[in-house]
PDB file of C-alpha atoms and ligand atoms in Angstrom:
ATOM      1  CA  UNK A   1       0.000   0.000   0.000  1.00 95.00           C
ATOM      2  CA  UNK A   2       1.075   3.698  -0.815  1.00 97.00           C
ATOM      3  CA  UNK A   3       0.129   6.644   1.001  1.00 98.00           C
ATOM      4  CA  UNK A   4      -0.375   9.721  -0.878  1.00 98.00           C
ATOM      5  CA  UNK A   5      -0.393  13.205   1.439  1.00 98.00           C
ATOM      6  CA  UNK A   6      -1.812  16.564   0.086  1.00 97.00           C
ATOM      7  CA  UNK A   7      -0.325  20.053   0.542  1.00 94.00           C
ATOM      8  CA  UNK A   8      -2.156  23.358   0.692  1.00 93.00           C
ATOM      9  CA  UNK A   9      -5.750  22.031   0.357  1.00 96.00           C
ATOM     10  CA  UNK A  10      -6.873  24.348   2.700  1.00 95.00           C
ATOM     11  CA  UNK A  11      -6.295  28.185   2.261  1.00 91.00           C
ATOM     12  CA  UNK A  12      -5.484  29.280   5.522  1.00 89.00           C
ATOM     13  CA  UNK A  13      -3.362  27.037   6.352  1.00 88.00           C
ATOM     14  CA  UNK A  14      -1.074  27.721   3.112  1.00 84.00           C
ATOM     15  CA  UNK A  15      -1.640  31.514   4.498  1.00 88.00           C
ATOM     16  CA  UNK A  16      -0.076  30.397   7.925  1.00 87.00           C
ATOM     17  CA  UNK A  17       2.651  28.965   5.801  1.00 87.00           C
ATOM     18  CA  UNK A  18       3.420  31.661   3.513  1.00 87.00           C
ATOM     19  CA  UNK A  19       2.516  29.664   0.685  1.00 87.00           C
ATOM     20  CA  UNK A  20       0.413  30.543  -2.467  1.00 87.00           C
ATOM     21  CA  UNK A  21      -2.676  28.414  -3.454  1.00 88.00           C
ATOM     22  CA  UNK A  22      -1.943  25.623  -5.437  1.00 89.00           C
ATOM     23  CA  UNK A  23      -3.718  25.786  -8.869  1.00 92.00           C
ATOM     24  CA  UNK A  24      -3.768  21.904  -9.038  1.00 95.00           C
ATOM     25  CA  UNK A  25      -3.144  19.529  -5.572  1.00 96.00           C
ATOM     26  CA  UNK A  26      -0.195  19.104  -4.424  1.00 95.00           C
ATOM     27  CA  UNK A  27       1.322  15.568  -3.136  1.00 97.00           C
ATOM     28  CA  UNK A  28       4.153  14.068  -1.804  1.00 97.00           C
ATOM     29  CA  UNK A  29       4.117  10.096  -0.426  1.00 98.00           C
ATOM     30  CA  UNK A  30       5.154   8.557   2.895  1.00 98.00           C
ATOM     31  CA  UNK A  31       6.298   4.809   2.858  1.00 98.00           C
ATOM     32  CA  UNK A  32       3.670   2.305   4.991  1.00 97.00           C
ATOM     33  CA  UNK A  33       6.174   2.378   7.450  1.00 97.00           C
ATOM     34  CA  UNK A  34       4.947   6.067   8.474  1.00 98.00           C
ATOM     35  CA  UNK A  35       2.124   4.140   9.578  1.00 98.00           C
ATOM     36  CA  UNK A  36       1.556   4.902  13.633  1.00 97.00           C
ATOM     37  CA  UNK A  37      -0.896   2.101  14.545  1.00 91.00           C
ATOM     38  CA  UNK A  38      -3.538   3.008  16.956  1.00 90.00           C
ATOM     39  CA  UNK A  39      -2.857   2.390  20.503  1.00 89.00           C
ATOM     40  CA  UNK A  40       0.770   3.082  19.740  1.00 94.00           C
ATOM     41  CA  UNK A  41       3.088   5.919  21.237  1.00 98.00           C
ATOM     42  CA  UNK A  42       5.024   8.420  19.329  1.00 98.00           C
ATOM     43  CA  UNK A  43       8.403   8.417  20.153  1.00 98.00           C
ATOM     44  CA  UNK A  44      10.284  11.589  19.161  1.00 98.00           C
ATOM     45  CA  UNK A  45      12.813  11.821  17.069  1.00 98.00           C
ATOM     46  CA  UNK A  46      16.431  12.580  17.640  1.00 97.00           C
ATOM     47  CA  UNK A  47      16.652  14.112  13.597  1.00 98.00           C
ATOM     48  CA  UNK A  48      14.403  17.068  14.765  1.00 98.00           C
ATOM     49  CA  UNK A  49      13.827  19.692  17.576  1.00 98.00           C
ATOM     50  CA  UNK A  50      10.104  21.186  15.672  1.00 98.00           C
ATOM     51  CA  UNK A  51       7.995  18.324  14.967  1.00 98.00           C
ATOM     52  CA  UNK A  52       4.219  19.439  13.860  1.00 98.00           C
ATOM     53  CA  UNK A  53       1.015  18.121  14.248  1.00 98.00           C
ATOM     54  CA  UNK A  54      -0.954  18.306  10.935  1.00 98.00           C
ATOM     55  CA  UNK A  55      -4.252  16.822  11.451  1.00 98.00           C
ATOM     56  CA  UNK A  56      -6.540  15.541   8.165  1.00 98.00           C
ATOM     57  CA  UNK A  57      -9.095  13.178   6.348  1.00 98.00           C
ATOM     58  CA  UNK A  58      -7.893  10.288   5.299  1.00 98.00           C
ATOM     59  CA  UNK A  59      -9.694   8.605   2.339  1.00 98.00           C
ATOM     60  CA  UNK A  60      -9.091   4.581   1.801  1.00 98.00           C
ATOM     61  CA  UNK A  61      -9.174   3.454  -1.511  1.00 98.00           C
ATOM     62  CA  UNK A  62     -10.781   0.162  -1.975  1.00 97.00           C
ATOM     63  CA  UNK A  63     -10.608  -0.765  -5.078  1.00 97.00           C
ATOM     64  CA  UNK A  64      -8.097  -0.474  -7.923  1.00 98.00           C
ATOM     65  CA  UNK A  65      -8.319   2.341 -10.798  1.00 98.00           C
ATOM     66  CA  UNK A  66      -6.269   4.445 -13.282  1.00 98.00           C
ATOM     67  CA  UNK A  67      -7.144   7.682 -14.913  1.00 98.00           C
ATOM     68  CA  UNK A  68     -10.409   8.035 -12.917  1.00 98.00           C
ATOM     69  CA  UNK A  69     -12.530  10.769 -14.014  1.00 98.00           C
ATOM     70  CA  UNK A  70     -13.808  13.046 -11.449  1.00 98.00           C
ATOM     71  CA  UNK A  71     -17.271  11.605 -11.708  1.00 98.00           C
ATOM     72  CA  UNK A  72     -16.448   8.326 -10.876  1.00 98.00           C
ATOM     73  CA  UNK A  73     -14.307   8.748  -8.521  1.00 98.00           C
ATOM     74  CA  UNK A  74     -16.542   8.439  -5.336  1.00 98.00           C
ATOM     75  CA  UNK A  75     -16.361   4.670  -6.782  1.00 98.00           C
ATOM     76  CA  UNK A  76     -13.479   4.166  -5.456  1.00 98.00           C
ATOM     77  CA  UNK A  77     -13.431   4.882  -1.513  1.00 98.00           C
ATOM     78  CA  UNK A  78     -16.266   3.800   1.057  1.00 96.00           C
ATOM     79  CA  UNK A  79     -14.786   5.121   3.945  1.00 98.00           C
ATOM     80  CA  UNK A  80     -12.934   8.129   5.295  1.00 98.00           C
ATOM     81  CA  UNK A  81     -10.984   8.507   8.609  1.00 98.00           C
ATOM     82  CA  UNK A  82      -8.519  10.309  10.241  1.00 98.00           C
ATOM     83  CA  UNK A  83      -4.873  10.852  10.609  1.00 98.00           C
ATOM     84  CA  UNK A  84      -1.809  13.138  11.081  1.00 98.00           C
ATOM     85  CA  UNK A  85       1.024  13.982   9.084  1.00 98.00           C
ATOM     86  CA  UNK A  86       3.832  14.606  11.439  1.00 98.00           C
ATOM     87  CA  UNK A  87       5.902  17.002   9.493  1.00 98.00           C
ATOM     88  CA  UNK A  88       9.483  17.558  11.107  1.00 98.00           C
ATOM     89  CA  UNK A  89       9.444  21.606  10.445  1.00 97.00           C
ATOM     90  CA  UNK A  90      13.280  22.641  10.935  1.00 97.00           C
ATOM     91  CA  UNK A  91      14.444  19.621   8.262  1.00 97.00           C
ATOM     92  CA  UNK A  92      11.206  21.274   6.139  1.00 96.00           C
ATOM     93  CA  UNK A  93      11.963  24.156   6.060  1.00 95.00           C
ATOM     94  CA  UNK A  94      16.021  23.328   4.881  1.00 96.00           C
ATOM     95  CA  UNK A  95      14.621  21.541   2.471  1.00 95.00           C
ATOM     96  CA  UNK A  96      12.714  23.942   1.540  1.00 92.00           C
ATOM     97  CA  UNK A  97      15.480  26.747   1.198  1.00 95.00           C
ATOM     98  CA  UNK A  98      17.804  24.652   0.019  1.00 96.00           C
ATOM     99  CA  UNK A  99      15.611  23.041  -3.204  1.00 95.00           C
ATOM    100  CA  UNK A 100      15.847  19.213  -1.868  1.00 94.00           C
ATOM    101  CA  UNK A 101      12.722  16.853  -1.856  1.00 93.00           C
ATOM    102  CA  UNK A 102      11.065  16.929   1.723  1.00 91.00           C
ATOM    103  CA  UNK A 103      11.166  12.865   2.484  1.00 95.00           C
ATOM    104  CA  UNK A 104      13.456  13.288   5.723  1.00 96.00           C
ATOM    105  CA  UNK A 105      11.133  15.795   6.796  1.00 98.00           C
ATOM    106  CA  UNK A 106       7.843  13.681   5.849  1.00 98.00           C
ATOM    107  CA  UNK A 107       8.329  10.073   5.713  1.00 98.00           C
ATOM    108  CA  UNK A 108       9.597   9.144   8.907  1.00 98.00           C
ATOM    109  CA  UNK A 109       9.011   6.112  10.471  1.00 97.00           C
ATOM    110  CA  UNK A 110       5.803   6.667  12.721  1.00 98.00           C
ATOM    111  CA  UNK A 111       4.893   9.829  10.778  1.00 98.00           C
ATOM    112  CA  UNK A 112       1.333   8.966   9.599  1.00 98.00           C
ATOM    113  CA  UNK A 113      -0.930   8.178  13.076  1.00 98.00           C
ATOM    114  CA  UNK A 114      -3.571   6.591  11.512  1.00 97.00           C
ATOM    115  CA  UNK A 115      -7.398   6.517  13.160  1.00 97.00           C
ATOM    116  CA  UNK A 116      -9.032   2.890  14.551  1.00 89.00           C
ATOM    117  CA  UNK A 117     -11.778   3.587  12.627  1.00 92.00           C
ATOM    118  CA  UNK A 118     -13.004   4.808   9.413  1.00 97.00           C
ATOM    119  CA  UNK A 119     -16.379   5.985   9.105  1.00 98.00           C
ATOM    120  CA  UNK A 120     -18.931   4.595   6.031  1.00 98.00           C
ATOM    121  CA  UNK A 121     -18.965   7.818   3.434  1.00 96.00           C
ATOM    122  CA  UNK A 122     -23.042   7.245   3.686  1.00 97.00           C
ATOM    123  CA  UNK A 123     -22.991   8.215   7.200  1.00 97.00           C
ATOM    124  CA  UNK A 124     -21.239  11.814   6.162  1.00 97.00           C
ATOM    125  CA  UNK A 125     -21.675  14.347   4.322  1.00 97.00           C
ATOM    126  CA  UNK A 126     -18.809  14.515   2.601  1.00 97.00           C
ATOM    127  CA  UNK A 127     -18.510  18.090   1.701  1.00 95.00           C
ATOM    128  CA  UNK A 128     -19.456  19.198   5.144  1.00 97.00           C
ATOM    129  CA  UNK A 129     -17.257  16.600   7.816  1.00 98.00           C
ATOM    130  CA  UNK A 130     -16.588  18.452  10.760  1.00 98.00           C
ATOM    131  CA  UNK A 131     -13.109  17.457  12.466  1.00 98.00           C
ATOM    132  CA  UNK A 132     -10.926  18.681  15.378  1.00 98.00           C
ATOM    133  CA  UNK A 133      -7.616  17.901  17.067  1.00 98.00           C
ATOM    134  CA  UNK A 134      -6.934  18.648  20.713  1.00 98.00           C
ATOM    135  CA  UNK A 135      -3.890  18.836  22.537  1.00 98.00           C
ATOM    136  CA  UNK A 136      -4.026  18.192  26.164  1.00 98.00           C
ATOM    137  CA  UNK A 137      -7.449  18.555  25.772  1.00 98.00           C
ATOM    138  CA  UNK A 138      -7.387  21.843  24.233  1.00 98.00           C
ATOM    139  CA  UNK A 139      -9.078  21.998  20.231  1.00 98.00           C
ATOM    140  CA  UNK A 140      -5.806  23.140  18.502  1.00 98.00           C
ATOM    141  CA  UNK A 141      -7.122  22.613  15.028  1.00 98.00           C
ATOM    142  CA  UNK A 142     -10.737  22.570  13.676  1.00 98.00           C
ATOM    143  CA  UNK A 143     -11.382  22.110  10.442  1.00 97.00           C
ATOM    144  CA  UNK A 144     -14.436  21.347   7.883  1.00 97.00           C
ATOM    145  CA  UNK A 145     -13.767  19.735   4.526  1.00 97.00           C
ATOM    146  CA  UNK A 146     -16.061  22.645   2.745  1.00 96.00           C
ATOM    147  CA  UNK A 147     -12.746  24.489   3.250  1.00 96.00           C
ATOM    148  CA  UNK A 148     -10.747  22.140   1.114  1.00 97.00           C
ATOM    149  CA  UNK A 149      -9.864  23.820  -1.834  1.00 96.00           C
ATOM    150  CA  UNK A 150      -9.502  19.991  -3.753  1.00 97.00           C
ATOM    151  CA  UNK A 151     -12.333  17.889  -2.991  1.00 97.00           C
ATOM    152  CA  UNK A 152     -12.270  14.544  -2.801  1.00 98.00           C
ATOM    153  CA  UNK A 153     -13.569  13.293  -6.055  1.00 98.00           C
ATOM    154  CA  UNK A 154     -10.760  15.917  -7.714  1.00 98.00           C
ATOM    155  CA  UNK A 155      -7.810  14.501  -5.820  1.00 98.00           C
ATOM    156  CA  UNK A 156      -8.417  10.937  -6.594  1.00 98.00           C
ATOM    157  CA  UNK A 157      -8.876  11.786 -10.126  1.00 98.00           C
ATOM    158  CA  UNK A 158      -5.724  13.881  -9.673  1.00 98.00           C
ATOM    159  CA  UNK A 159      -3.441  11.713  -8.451  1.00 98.00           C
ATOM    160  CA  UNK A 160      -4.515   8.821 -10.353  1.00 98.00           C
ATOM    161  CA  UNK A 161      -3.313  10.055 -13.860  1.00 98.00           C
ATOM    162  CA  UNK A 162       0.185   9.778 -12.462  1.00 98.00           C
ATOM    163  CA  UNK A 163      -0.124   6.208 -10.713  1.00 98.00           C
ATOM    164  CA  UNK A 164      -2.429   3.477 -10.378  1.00 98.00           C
ATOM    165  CA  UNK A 165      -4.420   3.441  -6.732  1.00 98.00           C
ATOM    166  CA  UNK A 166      -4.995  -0.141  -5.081  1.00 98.00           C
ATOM    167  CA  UNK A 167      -6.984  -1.380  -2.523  1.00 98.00           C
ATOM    168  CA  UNK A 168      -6.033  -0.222   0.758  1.00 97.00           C
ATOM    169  CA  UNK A 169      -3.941   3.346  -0.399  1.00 98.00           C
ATOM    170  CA  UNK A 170      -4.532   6.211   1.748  1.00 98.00           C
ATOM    171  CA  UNK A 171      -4.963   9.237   1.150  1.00 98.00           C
ATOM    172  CA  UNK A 172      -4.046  12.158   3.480  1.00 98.00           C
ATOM    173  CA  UNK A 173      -6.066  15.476   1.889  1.00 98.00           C
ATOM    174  CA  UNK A 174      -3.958  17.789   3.942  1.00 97.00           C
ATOM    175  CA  UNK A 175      -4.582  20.373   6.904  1.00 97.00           C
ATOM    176  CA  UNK A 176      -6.541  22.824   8.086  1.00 96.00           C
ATOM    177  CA  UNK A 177      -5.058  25.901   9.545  1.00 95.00           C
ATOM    178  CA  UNK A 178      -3.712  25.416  13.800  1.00 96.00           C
ATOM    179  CA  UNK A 179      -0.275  23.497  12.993  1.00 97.00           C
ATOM    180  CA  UNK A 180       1.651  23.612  16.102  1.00 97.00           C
ATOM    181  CA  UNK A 181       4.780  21.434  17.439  1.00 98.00           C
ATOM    182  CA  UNK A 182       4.281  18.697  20.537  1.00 98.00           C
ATOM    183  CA  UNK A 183       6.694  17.876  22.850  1.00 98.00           C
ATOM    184  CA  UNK A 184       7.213  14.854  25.331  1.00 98.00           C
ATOM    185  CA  UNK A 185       4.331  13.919  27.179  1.00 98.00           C
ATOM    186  CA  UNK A 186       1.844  15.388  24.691  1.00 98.00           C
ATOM    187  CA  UNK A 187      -1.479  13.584  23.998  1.00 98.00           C
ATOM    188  CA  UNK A 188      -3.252  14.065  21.016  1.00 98.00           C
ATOM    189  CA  UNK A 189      -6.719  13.177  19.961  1.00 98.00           C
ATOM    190  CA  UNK A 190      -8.732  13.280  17.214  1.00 98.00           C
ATOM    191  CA  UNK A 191     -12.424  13.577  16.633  1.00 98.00           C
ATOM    192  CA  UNK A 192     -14.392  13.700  13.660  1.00 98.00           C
ATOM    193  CA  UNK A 193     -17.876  14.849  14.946  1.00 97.00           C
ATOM    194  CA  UNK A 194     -17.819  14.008  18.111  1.00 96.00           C
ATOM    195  CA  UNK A 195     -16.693  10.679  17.649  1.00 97.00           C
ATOM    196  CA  UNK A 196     -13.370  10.466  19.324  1.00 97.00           C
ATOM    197  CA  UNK A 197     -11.054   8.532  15.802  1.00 97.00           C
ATOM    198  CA  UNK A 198      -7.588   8.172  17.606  1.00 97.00           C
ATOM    199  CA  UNK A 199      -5.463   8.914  21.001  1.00 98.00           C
ATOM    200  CA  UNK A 200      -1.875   9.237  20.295  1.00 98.00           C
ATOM    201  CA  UNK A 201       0.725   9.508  22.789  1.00 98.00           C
ATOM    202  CA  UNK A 202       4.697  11.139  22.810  1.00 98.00           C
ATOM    203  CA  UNK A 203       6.857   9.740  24.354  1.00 98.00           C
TER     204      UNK A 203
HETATM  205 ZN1   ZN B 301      -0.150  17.613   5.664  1.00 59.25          ZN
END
């Protein structure tokens, strides 16, 4: 399995960023390794001293297509759940400066907490899914997929002209505004609704 993240679907998070809109989506992959299983801690990294939270909806492909058109694209996923990509912000933002691709700062081992469950795309509306990420019990990020600038339907089709999905791909459709670093001892959780998706732990 492959797991495809999107950048600056949301516009005020590319504000935060200093970035520009994107005028098509934006992705970069993490290896299944990145894959934080739930009940599992975090453990920071020695590589960085600003890791972020970046919480987002996480579509799972289930079955496999090529070149799907926009139309048909809601085909191809049943389910949608939650997740962070844990970006390591000081090796970013070198990368950044210096013109390098962003994997060290991306694809780390443990970088993709992934939610128990996914929820059935019947019980959601899927261009109104409310979602939050709290901190130490404080909401840090709150988002609403009305705000993504890509929907859905337009980054499978997207991304699907360049490779083939399978069965079981992710997809990570990128953050709302609220990015913040954690530290030791942190515990995150993530709610879409009010239904509580994933508990993740640093240590
Ligand atoms: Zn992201």
């Amino acid at each position: 399995m492959k797991i495809i993240c999107i950048g600056r679907n949301y516009a005020k998070h590319a504000k935060e960023m200093n970035a520009d809109l994107p005028q098509s989506p934006l992705f970069f992959m993490k290896p299944d390794v990145a894959i934080l299983r739930p009940g599992t801690p975090f453990y920071y990294p020695n590589f960085s001293k600003d890791i972020h939270f970046e919480c987002e909806l996480v579509i799972k492909i289930d079955r496999v297509g090529k070149n799907i058109s926009e139309k048909f694209a809601h085909k191809y996923y049943s389910e949608i759940g939650l997740g962070i990509d844990f970006t390591a912000r000081d090796l970013q933002q070198k990368c950044k400066e210096k013109g390098h691709p962003w994997e060290i700062a991306k694809s780390f081992e443990g970088s993709a907490p992934l939610s128990k469950y996914f929820i059935p795309k019947e019980d959601l509306e899927l261009d109104n899914i409310d979602f939050y990420l709290t901190k130490n019990k404080e909401k840090v990020q709150i988002g609403n997929s009305a705000d993504m600038i890509f929907t859905f339907d337009q980054l499978i089709s997207y991304i699907s002209q360049f490779m083939t999905l399978k069965k079981g791909d992710l997809i990570f459709t990128g953050t709302p505004e609220g990015v913040g670093p954690i530290a030791i001892g942190d515990e995150l959780k993530g709610y879409i609704g009010e239904q509580e998706m994933f508990t993740v732990n640093v240590k």
